[in-house]
PDB file of C-alpha atoms in Angstrom:
ATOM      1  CA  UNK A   1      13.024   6.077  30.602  1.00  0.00           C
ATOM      2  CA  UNK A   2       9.742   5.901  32.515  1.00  0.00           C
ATOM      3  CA  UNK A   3       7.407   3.247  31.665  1.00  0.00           C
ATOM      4  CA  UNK A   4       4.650   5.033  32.761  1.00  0.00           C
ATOM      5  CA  UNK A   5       5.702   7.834  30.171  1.00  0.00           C
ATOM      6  CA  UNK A   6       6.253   5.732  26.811  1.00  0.00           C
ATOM      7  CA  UNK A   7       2.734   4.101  27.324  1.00  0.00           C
ATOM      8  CA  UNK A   8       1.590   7.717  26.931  1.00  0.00           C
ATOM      9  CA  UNK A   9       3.731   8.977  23.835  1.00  0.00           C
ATOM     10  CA  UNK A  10       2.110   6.784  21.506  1.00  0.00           C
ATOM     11  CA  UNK A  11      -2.274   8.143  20.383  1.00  0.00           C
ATOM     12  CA  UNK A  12      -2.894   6.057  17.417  1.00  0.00           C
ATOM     13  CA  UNK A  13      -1.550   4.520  14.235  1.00  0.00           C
ATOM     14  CA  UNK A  14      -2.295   6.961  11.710  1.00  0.00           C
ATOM     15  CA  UNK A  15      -4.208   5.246   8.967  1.00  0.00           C
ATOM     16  CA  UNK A  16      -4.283   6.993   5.506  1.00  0.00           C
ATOM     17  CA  UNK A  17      -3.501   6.509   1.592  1.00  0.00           C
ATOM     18  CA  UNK A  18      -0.090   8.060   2.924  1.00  0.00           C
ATOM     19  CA  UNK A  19       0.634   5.788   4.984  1.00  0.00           C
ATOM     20  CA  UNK A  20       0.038   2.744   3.330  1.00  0.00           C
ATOM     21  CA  UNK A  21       1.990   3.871   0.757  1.00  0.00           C
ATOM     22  CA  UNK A  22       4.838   4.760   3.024  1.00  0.00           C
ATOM     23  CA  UNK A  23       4.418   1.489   4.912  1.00  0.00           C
ATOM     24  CA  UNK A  24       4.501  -0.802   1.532  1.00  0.00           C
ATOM     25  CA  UNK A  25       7.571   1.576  -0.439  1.00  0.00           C
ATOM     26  CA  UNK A  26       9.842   2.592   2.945  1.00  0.00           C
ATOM     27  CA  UNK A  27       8.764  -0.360   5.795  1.00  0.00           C
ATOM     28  CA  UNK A  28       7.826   2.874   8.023  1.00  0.00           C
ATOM     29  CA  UNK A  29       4.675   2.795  10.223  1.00  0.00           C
ATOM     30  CA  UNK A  30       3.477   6.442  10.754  1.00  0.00           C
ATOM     31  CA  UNK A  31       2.147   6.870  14.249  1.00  0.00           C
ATOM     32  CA  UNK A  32      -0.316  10.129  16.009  1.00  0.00           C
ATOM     33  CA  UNK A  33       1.937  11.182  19.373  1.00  0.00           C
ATOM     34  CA  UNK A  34       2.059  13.223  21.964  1.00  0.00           C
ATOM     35  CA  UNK A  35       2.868  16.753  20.833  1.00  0.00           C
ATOM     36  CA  UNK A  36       5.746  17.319  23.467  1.00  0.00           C
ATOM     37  CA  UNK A  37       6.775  13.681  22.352  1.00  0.00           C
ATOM     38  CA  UNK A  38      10.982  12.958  21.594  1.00  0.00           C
ATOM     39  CA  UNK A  39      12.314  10.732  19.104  1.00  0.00           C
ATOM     40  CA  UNK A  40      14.199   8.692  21.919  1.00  0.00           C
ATOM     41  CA  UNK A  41      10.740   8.405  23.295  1.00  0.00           C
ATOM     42  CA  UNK A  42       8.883   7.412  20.429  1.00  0.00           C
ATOM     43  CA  UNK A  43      11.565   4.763  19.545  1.00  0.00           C
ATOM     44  CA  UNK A  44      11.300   3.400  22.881  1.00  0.00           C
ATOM     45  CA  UNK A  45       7.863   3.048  22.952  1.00  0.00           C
ATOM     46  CA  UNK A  46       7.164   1.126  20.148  1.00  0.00           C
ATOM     47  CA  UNK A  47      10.313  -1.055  21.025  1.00  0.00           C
ATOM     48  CA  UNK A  48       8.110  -1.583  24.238  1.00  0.00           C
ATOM     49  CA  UNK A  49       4.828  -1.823  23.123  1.00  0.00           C
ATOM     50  CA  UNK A  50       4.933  -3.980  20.056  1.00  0.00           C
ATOM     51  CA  UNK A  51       8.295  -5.488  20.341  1.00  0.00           C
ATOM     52  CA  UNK A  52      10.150  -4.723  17.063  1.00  0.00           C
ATOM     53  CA  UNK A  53      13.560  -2.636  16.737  1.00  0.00           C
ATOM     54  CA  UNK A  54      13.433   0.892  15.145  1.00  0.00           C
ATOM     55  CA  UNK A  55      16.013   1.969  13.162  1.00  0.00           C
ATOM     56  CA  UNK A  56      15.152   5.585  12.989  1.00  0.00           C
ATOM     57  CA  UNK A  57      11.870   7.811  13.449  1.00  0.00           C
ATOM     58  CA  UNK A  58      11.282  11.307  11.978  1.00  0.00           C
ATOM     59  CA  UNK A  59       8.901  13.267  13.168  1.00  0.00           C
ATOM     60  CA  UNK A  60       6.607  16.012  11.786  1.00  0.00           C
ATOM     61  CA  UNK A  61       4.203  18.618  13.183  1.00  0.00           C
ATOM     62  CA  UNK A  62       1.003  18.995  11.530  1.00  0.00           C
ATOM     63  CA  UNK A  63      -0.534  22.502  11.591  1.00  0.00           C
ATOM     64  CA  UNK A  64      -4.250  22.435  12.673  1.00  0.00           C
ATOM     65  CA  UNK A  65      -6.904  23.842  10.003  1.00  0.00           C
ATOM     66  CA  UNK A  66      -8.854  27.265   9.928  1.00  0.00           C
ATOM     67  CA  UNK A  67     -12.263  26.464  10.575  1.00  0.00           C
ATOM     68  CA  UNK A  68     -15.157  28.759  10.172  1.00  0.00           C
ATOM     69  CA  UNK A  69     -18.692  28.743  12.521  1.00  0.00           C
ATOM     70  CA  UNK A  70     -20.810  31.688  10.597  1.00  0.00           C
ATOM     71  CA  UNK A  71     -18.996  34.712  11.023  1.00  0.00           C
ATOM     72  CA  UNK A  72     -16.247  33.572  13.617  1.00  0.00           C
ATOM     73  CA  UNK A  73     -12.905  32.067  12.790  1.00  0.00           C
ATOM     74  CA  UNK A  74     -11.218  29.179  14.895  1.00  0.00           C
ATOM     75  CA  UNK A  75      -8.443  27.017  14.303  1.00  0.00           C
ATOM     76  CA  UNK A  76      -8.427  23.282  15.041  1.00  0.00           C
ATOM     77  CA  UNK A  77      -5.202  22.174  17.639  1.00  0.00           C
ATOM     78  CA  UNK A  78      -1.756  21.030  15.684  1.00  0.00           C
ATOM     79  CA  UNK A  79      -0.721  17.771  16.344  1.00  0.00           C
ATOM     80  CA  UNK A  80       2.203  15.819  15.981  1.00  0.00           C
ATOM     81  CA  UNK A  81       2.816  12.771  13.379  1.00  0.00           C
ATOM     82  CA  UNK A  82       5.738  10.115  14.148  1.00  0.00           C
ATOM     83  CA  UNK A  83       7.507   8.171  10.894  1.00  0.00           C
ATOM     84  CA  UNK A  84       8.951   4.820  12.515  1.00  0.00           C
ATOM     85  CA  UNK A  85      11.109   3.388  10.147  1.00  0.00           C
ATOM     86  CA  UNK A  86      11.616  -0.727  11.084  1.00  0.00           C
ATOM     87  CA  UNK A  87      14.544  -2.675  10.606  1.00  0.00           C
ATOM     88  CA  UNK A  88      14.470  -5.024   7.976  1.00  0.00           C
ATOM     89  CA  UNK A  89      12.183  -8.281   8.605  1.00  0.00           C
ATOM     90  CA  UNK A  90      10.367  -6.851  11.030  1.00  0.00           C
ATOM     91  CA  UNK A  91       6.667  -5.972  10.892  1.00  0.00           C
ATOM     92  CA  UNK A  92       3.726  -4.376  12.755  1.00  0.00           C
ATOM     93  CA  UNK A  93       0.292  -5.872  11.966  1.00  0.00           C
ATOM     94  CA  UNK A  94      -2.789  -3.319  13.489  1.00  0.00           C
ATOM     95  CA  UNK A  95      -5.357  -5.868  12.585  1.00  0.00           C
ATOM     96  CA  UNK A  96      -3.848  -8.777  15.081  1.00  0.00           C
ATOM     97  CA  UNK A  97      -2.802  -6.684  17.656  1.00  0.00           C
ATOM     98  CA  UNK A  98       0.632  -7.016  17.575  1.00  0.00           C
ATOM     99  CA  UNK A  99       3.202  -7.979  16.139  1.00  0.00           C
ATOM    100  CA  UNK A 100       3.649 -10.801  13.522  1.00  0.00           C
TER     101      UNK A 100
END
C-alpha cells in the first residue's frame, strides 16, 4: 500500500469513557479515520505508525447530529470510528508517544 496514504487514514485516537472501557475489557484502541478509510488500511497503518500487530479492526460510521441556529436546521458531517483490536501483549501508550 502507499505510504503516503496510511499516514493519512489515521485523525486521532478517540478518547472517551467508551473507549477506556473498551481498551481495559477487549485490548482494542478505538481510533477517528478517514471516512473513505478500509480495514486493510487502517490495520496497516497502525502496524506502521506505532509498530504493534492488529489482529482485527471493525469499523463503524457515526451519523453527524441535527443542529439548530434559530429557525434553520443543519446537520453536523458523519464521521467514521475505527475499533483496533491488538494481539495479546501488545500495547499502545498516547501519553509517551508510542508504543511501550
Amino acid at each position: 500500500m502507499n505510504q503516503e496514504r496510511l499516514l493519512q487514514v489515521l485523525l486521532a485516537p478517540q478518547i472517551s469513557e467508551k473507549a477506556t472501557y473498551v481498551a481495559d475489557k477487549h485490548e482494542q484502541v478505538v481510533f477517528r479515520v478517514a471516512s473513505d478509510a478500509t480495514k486493510p488500511e487502517i490495520k496497516a497503518a497502525v502496524e506502521l505508525l506505532f509498530k504493534v500487530q492488529v489482529e482485527s479492526v471493525q469499523v463503524l460510521n457515526v451519523k453527524g447530529k441535527v443542529k439548530r441556529f434559530r429557525q434553520t436546521t443543519g446537520r453536523r458531517k458523519g464521521w467514521k470510528k475505527a475499533f483496533v483490536c491488538l494481539k495479546p501483549g501488545q500495547e499502545i501508550n498516547f501519553v509517551e508517544g508510542g508504543n511501550a
